[in-house]
Amino acid sequence: MLRLTHNQGARWITGAFRTSPMGAMTAVAGLMPLHLQLKKLFERSVIRINTLHPHHPVLSLLERRKAKGSTLHPNALERKSKTIRNVIKSPLDSVIDNPSSEIFDPLSEHIKPGHRLVDRHPDKVKFVLMPKNRKDRDEYHNSLNLAPVREPNALHLFTAGVKHKFDPSPLQQALSRGFHL
């Protein structure tokens, strides 16, 4: 069923005929092959389960030792026989089989507004946007290359070329008035 939906989506994106080869259509549409997409989602789900709040409903579907103290659901995996679990092939079974050693606290004090680096040290955090024209951009890149030499005790962080509109002035105004966002 998923493959049919995937193929139909590729057909809609490309506007191709029904007789067009599916491999070519998915490539032209820019879609990942379905088995790779499912593998990616599966691997990420194992990681994301560990970041859930202890009372999240999904945790009640796991085994007691992985449920973080949640009350088990009547259809929890712990209450299913091995035969039924092999038929279901739930991705939640892989969470049980692939334990993570990392511990996440979704309600940590450090991630709440007012406790972040930009909130605690607004005078030391600078938001610098790359110039738009080519000449200024070259000068900007040269200054970035020399920044560690000019300021050896400073920490310089950069983001990848994500194009978004961000105006730091409202943030700076709010922080100067003592408000925490």
PDB file of C-alpha atoms in Angstrom:
ATOM      1  CA  MET A   1       0.000   0.000   0.000  1.00  0.00           C
ATOM      2  CA  LEU A   2       2.834   2.415   0.844  1.00  0.00           C
ATOM      3  CA  ARG A   3       4.568   1.672  -2.437  1.00  0.00           C
ATOM      4  CA  LEU A   4       1.383   2.427  -4.377  1.00  0.00           C
ATOM      5  CA  THR A   5       0.988   5.736  -2.548  1.00  0.00           C
ATOM      6  CA  HIS A   6       4.658   6.549  -3.112  1.00  0.00           C
ATOM      7  CA  ASN A   7       4.323   5.799  -6.820  1.00  0.00           C
ATOM      8  CA  GLN A   8       1.122   7.858  -7.105  1.00  0.00           C
ATOM      9  CA  GLY A   9       2.868  10.791  -5.424  1.00  0.00           C
ATOM     10  CA  ALA A  10       5.755  10.552  -7.892  1.00  0.00           C
ATOM     11  CA  ARG A  11       3.255  10.505 -10.759  1.00  0.00           C
ATOM     12  CA  TRP A  12       1.499  13.634  -9.426  1.00  0.00           C
ATOM     13  CA  ILE A  13       4.762  15.506  -8.879  1.00  0.00           C
ATOM     14  CA  THR A  14       6.144  14.762 -12.332  1.00  0.00           C
ATOM     15  CA  GLY A  15       2.890  14.685 -14.279  1.00  0.00           C
ATOM     16  CA  ALA A  16       4.105  11.480 -15.928  1.00  0.00           C
ATOM     17  CA  PHE A  17       1.977   8.849 -17.608  1.00  0.00           C
ATOM     18  CA  ARG A  18       0.916   5.652 -15.915  1.00  0.00           C
ATOM     19  CA  THR A  19       3.261   3.634 -18.135  1.00  0.00           C
ATOM     20  CA  SER A  20       6.369   5.648 -17.161  1.00  0.00           C
ATOM     21  CA  PRO A  21       9.046   3.710 -15.252  1.00  0.00           C
ATOM     22  CA  MET A  22       8.724   4.284 -11.510  1.00  0.00           C
ATOM     23  CA  GLY A  23      12.473   4.450 -10.822  1.00  0.00           C
ATOM     24  CA  ALA A  24      12.874   7.314 -13.258  1.00  0.00           C
ATOM     25  CA  MET A  25       9.797   9.122 -11.908  1.00  0.00           C
ATOM     26  CA  THR A  26      10.948   8.971  -8.296  1.00  0.00           C
ATOM     27  CA  ALA A  27      14.396  10.234  -9.330  1.00  0.00           C
ATOM     28  CA  VAL A  28      12.941  13.134 -11.329  1.00  0.00           C
ATOM     29  CA  ALA A  29      10.507  13.940  -8.509  1.00  0.00           C
ATOM     30  CA  GLY A  30      13.404  14.024  -6.039  1.00  0.00           C
ATOM     31  CA  LEU A  31      11.906  11.320  -3.820  1.00  0.00           C
ATOM     32  CA  MET A  32      14.108   8.950  -1.863  1.00  0.00           C
ATOM     33  CA  PRO A  33      13.501   5.277  -2.598  1.00  0.00           C
ATOM     34  CA  LEU A  34      10.780   4.079  -0.249  1.00  0.00           C
ATOM     35  CA  HIS A  35      12.904   1.465   1.527  1.00  0.00           C
ATOM     36  CA  LEU A  36      15.562   4.100   2.327  1.00  0.00           C
ATOM     37  CA  GLN A  37      12.952   6.601   3.504  1.00  0.00           C
ATOM     38  CA  LEU A  38      11.417   3.998   5.816  1.00  0.00           C
ATOM     39  CA  LYS A  39      14.868   3.017   7.108  1.00  0.00           C
ATOM     40  CA  LYS A  40      15.642   6.670   7.880  1.00  0.00           C
ATOM     41  CA  LEU A  41      12.339   7.158   9.711  1.00  0.00           C
ATOM     42  CA  PHE A  42      12.847   3.906  11.593  1.00  0.00           C
ATOM     43  CA  GLU A  43      16.348   4.865  12.781  1.00  0.00           C
ATOM     44  CA  ARG A  44      15.188   8.302  13.883  1.00  0.00           C
ATOM     45  CA  SER A  45      12.228   6.868  15.770  1.00  0.00           C
ATOM     46  CA  VAL A  46      14.578   4.851  17.974  1.00  0.00           C
ATOM     47  CA  ILE A  47      16.402   8.051  18.925  1.00  0.00           C
ATOM     48  CA  ARG A  48      13.253  10.146  19.347  1.00  0.00           C
ATOM     49  CA  ILE A  49      11.625   7.677  21.745  1.00  0.00           C
ATOM     50  CA  ASN A  50      14.403   8.468  24.232  1.00  0.00           C
ATOM     51  CA  THR A  51      13.570  12.191  24.157  1.00  0.00           C
ATOM     52  CA  LEU A  52       9.901  11.776  25.085  1.00  0.00           C
ATOM     53  CA  HIS A  53       8.436  13.073  28.330  1.00  0.00           C
ATOM     54  CA  PRO A  54       7.866  10.273  30.903  1.00  0.00           C
ATOM     55  CA  HIS A  55       4.073  10.559  30.532  1.00  0.00           C
ATOM     56  CA  HIS A  56       3.971  10.510  26.724  1.00  0.00           C
ATOM     57  CA  PRO A  57       1.294   8.086  25.408  1.00  0.00           C
ATOM     58  CA  VAL A  58       3.717   6.260  23.089  1.00  0.00           C
ATOM     59  CA  LEU A  59       5.769   5.088  26.078  1.00  0.00           C
ATOM     60  CA  SER A  60       2.734   3.250  27.444  1.00  0.00           C
ATOM     61  CA  LEU A  61       2.913   0.963  24.380  1.00  0.00           C
ATOM     62  CA  LEU A  62       6.414  -0.307  25.219  1.00  0.00           C
ATOM     63  CA  GLU A  63       7.580  -2.809  27.797  1.00  0.00           C
ATOM     64  CA  ARG A  64       7.542  -1.814  31.456  1.00  0.00           C
ATOM     65  CA  ARG A  65      11.329  -1.363  31.666  1.00  0.00           C
ATOM     66  CA  LYS A  66      11.280   1.148  28.766  1.00  0.00           C
ATOM     67  CA  ALA A  67       8.042   2.951  29.705  1.00  0.00           C
ATOM     68  CA  LYS A  68       9.743   5.444  32.094  1.00  0.00           C
ATOM     69  CA  GLY A  69       7.132   4.716  34.759  1.00  0.00           C
ATOM     70  CA  SER A  70       4.083   5.185  32.491  1.00  0.00           C
ATOM     71  CA  THR A  71       1.036   2.982  33.043  1.00  0.00           C
ATOM     72  CA  LEU A  72       0.999   0.339  30.331  1.00  0.00           C
ATOM     73  CA  HIS A  73      -1.696   0.435  27.666  1.00  0.00           C
ATOM     74  CA  PRO A  74      -3.866  -2.707  27.249  1.00  0.00           C
ATOM     75  CA  ASN A  75      -2.237  -3.191  23.814  1.00  0.00           C
ATOM     76  CA  ALA A  76       1.332  -2.667  25.069  1.00  0.00           C
ATOM     77  CA  LEU A  77       4.060  -4.807  23.524  1.00  0.00           C
ATOM     78  CA  GLU A  78       4.748  -6.431  26.875  1.00  0.00           C
ATOM     79  CA  ARG A  79       1.265  -7.964  26.798  1.00  0.00           C
ATOM     80  CA  LYS A  80       1.693  -9.454  23.301  1.00  0.00           C
ATOM     81  CA  SER A  81       3.067 -12.931  22.670  1.00  0.00           C
ATOM     82  CA  LYS A  82       6.279 -13.369  20.652  1.00  0.00           C
ATOM     83  CA  THR A  83       4.260 -14.843  17.776  1.00  0.00           C
ATOM     84  CA  ILE A  84       1.961 -11.826  17.579  1.00  0.00           C
ATOM     85  CA  ARG A  85       4.922  -9.456  17.898  1.00  0.00           C
ATOM     86  CA  ASN A  86       6.651 -11.166  14.968  1.00  0.00           C
ATOM     87  CA  VAL A  87       3.498 -10.737  12.867  1.00  0.00           C
ATOM     88  CA  ILE A  88       3.047  -7.064  13.839  1.00  0.00           C
ATOM     89  CA  LYS A  89       6.726  -6.136  13.292  1.00  0.00           C
ATOM     90  CA  SER A  90       6.269  -2.873  15.152  1.00  0.00           C
ATOM     91  CA  PRO A  91       9.077  -0.303  15.073  1.00  0.00           C
ATOM     92  CA  LEU A  92       8.551  -0.043  18.821  1.00  0.00           C
ATOM     93  CA  ASP A  93      10.065  -3.526  19.128  1.00  0.00           C
ATOM     94  CA  SER A  94      13.332  -2.151  17.775  1.00  0.00           C
ATOM     95  CA  VAL A  95      13.361   0.477  20.524  1.00  0.00           C
ATOM     96  CA  ILE A  96      13.380  -2.352  23.021  1.00  0.00           C
ATOM     97  CA  ASP A  97      16.057  -4.288  21.119  1.00  0.00           C
ATOM     98  CA  ASN A  98      18.314  -1.239  20.503  1.00  0.00           C
ATOM     99  CA  PRO A  99      18.755   0.517  23.827  1.00  0.00           C
ATOM    100  CA  SER A 100      20.338   3.958  23.877  1.00  0.00           C
ATOM    101  CA  SER A 101      22.908   4.917  26.475  1.00  0.00           C
ATOM    102  CA  GLU A 102      22.101   8.632  26.178  1.00  0.00           C
ATOM    103  CA  ILE A 103      19.788  10.190  28.725  1.00  0.00           C
ATOM    104  CA  PHE A 104      17.572  13.083  27.662  1.00  0.00           C
ATOM    105  CA  ASP A 105      15.557  15.335  29.925  1.00  0.00           C
ATOM    106  CA  PRO A 106      12.804  16.980  27.838  1.00  0.00           C
ATOM    107  CA  LEU A 107      11.953  19.377  30.678  1.00  0.00           C
ATOM    108  CA  SER A 108      15.504  20.407  31.569  1.00  0.00           C
ATOM    109  CA  GLU A 109      15.952  23.833  33.137  1.00  0.00           C
ATOM    110  CA  HIS A 110      18.772  24.616  30.705  1.00  0.00           C
ATOM    111  CA  ILE A 111      16.511  24.711  27.643  1.00  0.00           C
ATOM    112  CA  LYS A 112      13.845  27.021  29.021  1.00  0.00           C
ATOM    113  CA  PRO A 113      13.818  30.683  27.954  1.00  0.00           C
ATOM    114  CA  GLY A 114      15.872  32.768  30.344  1.00  0.00           C
ATOM    115  CA  HIS A 115      18.475  30.042  30.830  1.00  0.00           C
ATOM    116  CA  ARG A 116      19.908  29.943  27.323  1.00  0.00           C
ATOM    117  CA  LEU A 117      23.268  31.461  26.437  1.00  0.00           C
ATOM    118  CA  VAL A 118      21.715  34.343  24.511  1.00  0.00           C
ATOM    119  CA  ASP A 119      19.486  35.162  27.498  1.00  0.00           C
ATOM    120  CA  ARG A 120      22.260  35.060  30.088  1.00  0.00           C
ATOM    121  CA  HIS A 121      24.936  36.917  28.120  1.00  0.00           C
ATOM    122  CA  PRO A 122      23.201  39.151  25.548  1.00  0.00           C
ATOM    123  CA  ASP A 123      26.146  41.566  25.459  1.00  0.00           C
ATOM    124  CA  LYS A 124      28.543  38.769  24.470  1.00  0.00           C
ATOM    125  CA  VAL A 125      26.436  37.133  21.753  1.00  0.00           C
ATOM    126  CA  LYS A 126      26.498  38.774  18.333  1.00  0.00           C
ATOM    127  CA  PHE A 127      24.270  37.919  15.389  1.00  0.00           C
ATOM    128  CA  VAL A 128      26.083  38.829  12.191  1.00  0.00           C
ATOM    129  CA  LEU A 129      24.357  38.253   8.881  1.00  0.00           C
ATOM    130  CA  MET A 130      26.314  37.745   5.682  1.00  0.00           C
ATOM    131  CA  PRO A 131      26.255  40.726   3.288  1.00  0.00           C
ATOM    132  CA  LYS A 132      24.238  40.368   0.108  1.00  0.00           C
ATOM    133  CA  ASN A 133      26.582  41.805  -2.518  1.00  0.00           C
ATOM    134  CA  ARG A 134      29.603  39.853  -3.752  1.00  0.00           C
ATOM    135  CA  LYS A 135      32.372  42.334  -2.844  1.00  0.00           C
ATOM    136  CA  ASP A 136      31.211  42.761   0.747  1.00  0.00           C
ATOM    137  CA  ARG A 137      30.735  39.008   1.033  1.00  0.00           C
ATOM    138  CA  ASP A 138      34.384  38.366   0.089  1.00  0.00           C
ATOM    139  CA  GLU A 139      35.550  40.867   2.709  1.00  0.00           C
ATOM    140  CA  TYR A 140      33.217  39.233   5.228  1.00  0.00           C
ATOM    141  CA  HIS A 141      34.691  35.775   4.558  1.00  0.00           C
ATOM    142  CA  ASN A 142      38.230  37.153   4.900  1.00  0.00           C
ATOM    143  CA  SER A 143      37.333  38.721   8.249  1.00  0.00           C
ATOM    144  CA  LEU A 144      35.848  35.399   9.395  1.00  0.00           C
ATOM    145  CA  ASN A 145      39.073  33.616   8.523  1.00  0.00           C
ATOM    146  CA  LEU A 146      41.046  36.129  10.599  1.00  0.00           C
ATOM    147  CA  ALA A 147      38.578  36.214  13.521  1.00  0.00           C
ATOM    148  CA  PRO A 148      40.270  33.424  15.558  1.00  0.00           C
ATOM    149  CA  VAL A 149      43.601  35.262  15.230  1.00  0.00           C
ATOM    150  CA  ARG A 150      42.128  38.641  16.253  1.00  0.00           C
ATOM    151  CA  GLU A 151      40.096  37.210  19.132  1.00  0.00           C
ATOM    152  CA  PRO A 152      41.780  33.975  20.292  1.00  0.00           C
ATOM    153  CA  ASN A 153      39.647  33.681  23.452  1.00  0.00           C
ATOM    154  CA  ALA A 154      36.320  34.050  21.636  1.00  0.00           C
ATOM    155  CA  LEU A 155      34.140  31.183  20.468  1.00  0.00           C
ATOM    156  CA  HIS A 156      32.950  31.592  16.875  1.00  0.00           C
ATOM    157  CA  LEU A 157      29.882  29.631  15.744  1.00  0.00           C
ATOM    158  CA  PHE A 158      28.466  29.540  12.227  1.00  0.00           C
ATOM    159  CA  THR A 159      25.340  28.162  10.636  1.00  0.00           C
ATOM    160  CA  ALA A 160      25.075  26.577   7.215  1.00  0.00           C
ATOM    161  CA  GLY A 161      23.605  28.514   4.328  1.00  0.00           C
ATOM    162  CA  VAL A 162      19.977  28.414   5.395  1.00  0.00           C
ATOM    163  CA  LYS A 163      18.141  31.296   3.817  1.00  0.00           C
ATOM    164  CA  HIS A 164      15.759  32.852   6.295  1.00  0.00           C
ATOM    165  CA  LYS A 165      14.758  36.323   7.351  1.00  0.00           C
ATOM    166  CA  PHE A 166      15.942  37.103  10.839  1.00  0.00           C
ATOM    167  CA  ASP A 167      15.978  40.545  12.343  1.00  0.00           C
ATOM    168  CA  PRO A 168      17.946  40.501  15.609  1.00  0.00           C
ATOM    169  CA  SER A 169      16.802  44.012  16.601  1.00  0.00           C
ATOM    170  CA  PRO A 170      13.526  42.935  18.350  1.00  0.00           C
ATOM    171  CA  LEU A 171      15.476  40.333  20.309  1.00  0.00           C
ATOM    172  CA  GLN A 172      18.138  42.843  21.298  1.00  0.00           C
ATOM    173  CA  GLN A 173      15.504  45.438  22.285  1.00  0.00           C
ATOM    174  CA  ALA A 174      13.661  42.924  24.455  1.00  0.00           C
ATOM    175  CA  LEU A 175      16.865  41.793  26.134  1.00  0.00           C
ATOM    176  CA  SER A 176      17.982  45.377  26.782  1.00  0.00           C
ATOM    177  CA  ARG A 177      14.656  46.027  28.580  1.00  0.00           C
ATOM    178  CA  GLY A 178      15.189  42.945  30.739  1.00  0.00           C
ATOM    179  CA  PHE A 179      12.504  40.774  29.126  1.00  0.00           C
ATOM    180  CA  HIS A 180      13.205  37.114  28.522  1.00  0.00           C
ATOM    181  CA  LEU A 181      11.715  35.587  25.398  1.00  0.00           C
TER     182      LEU A 181
END
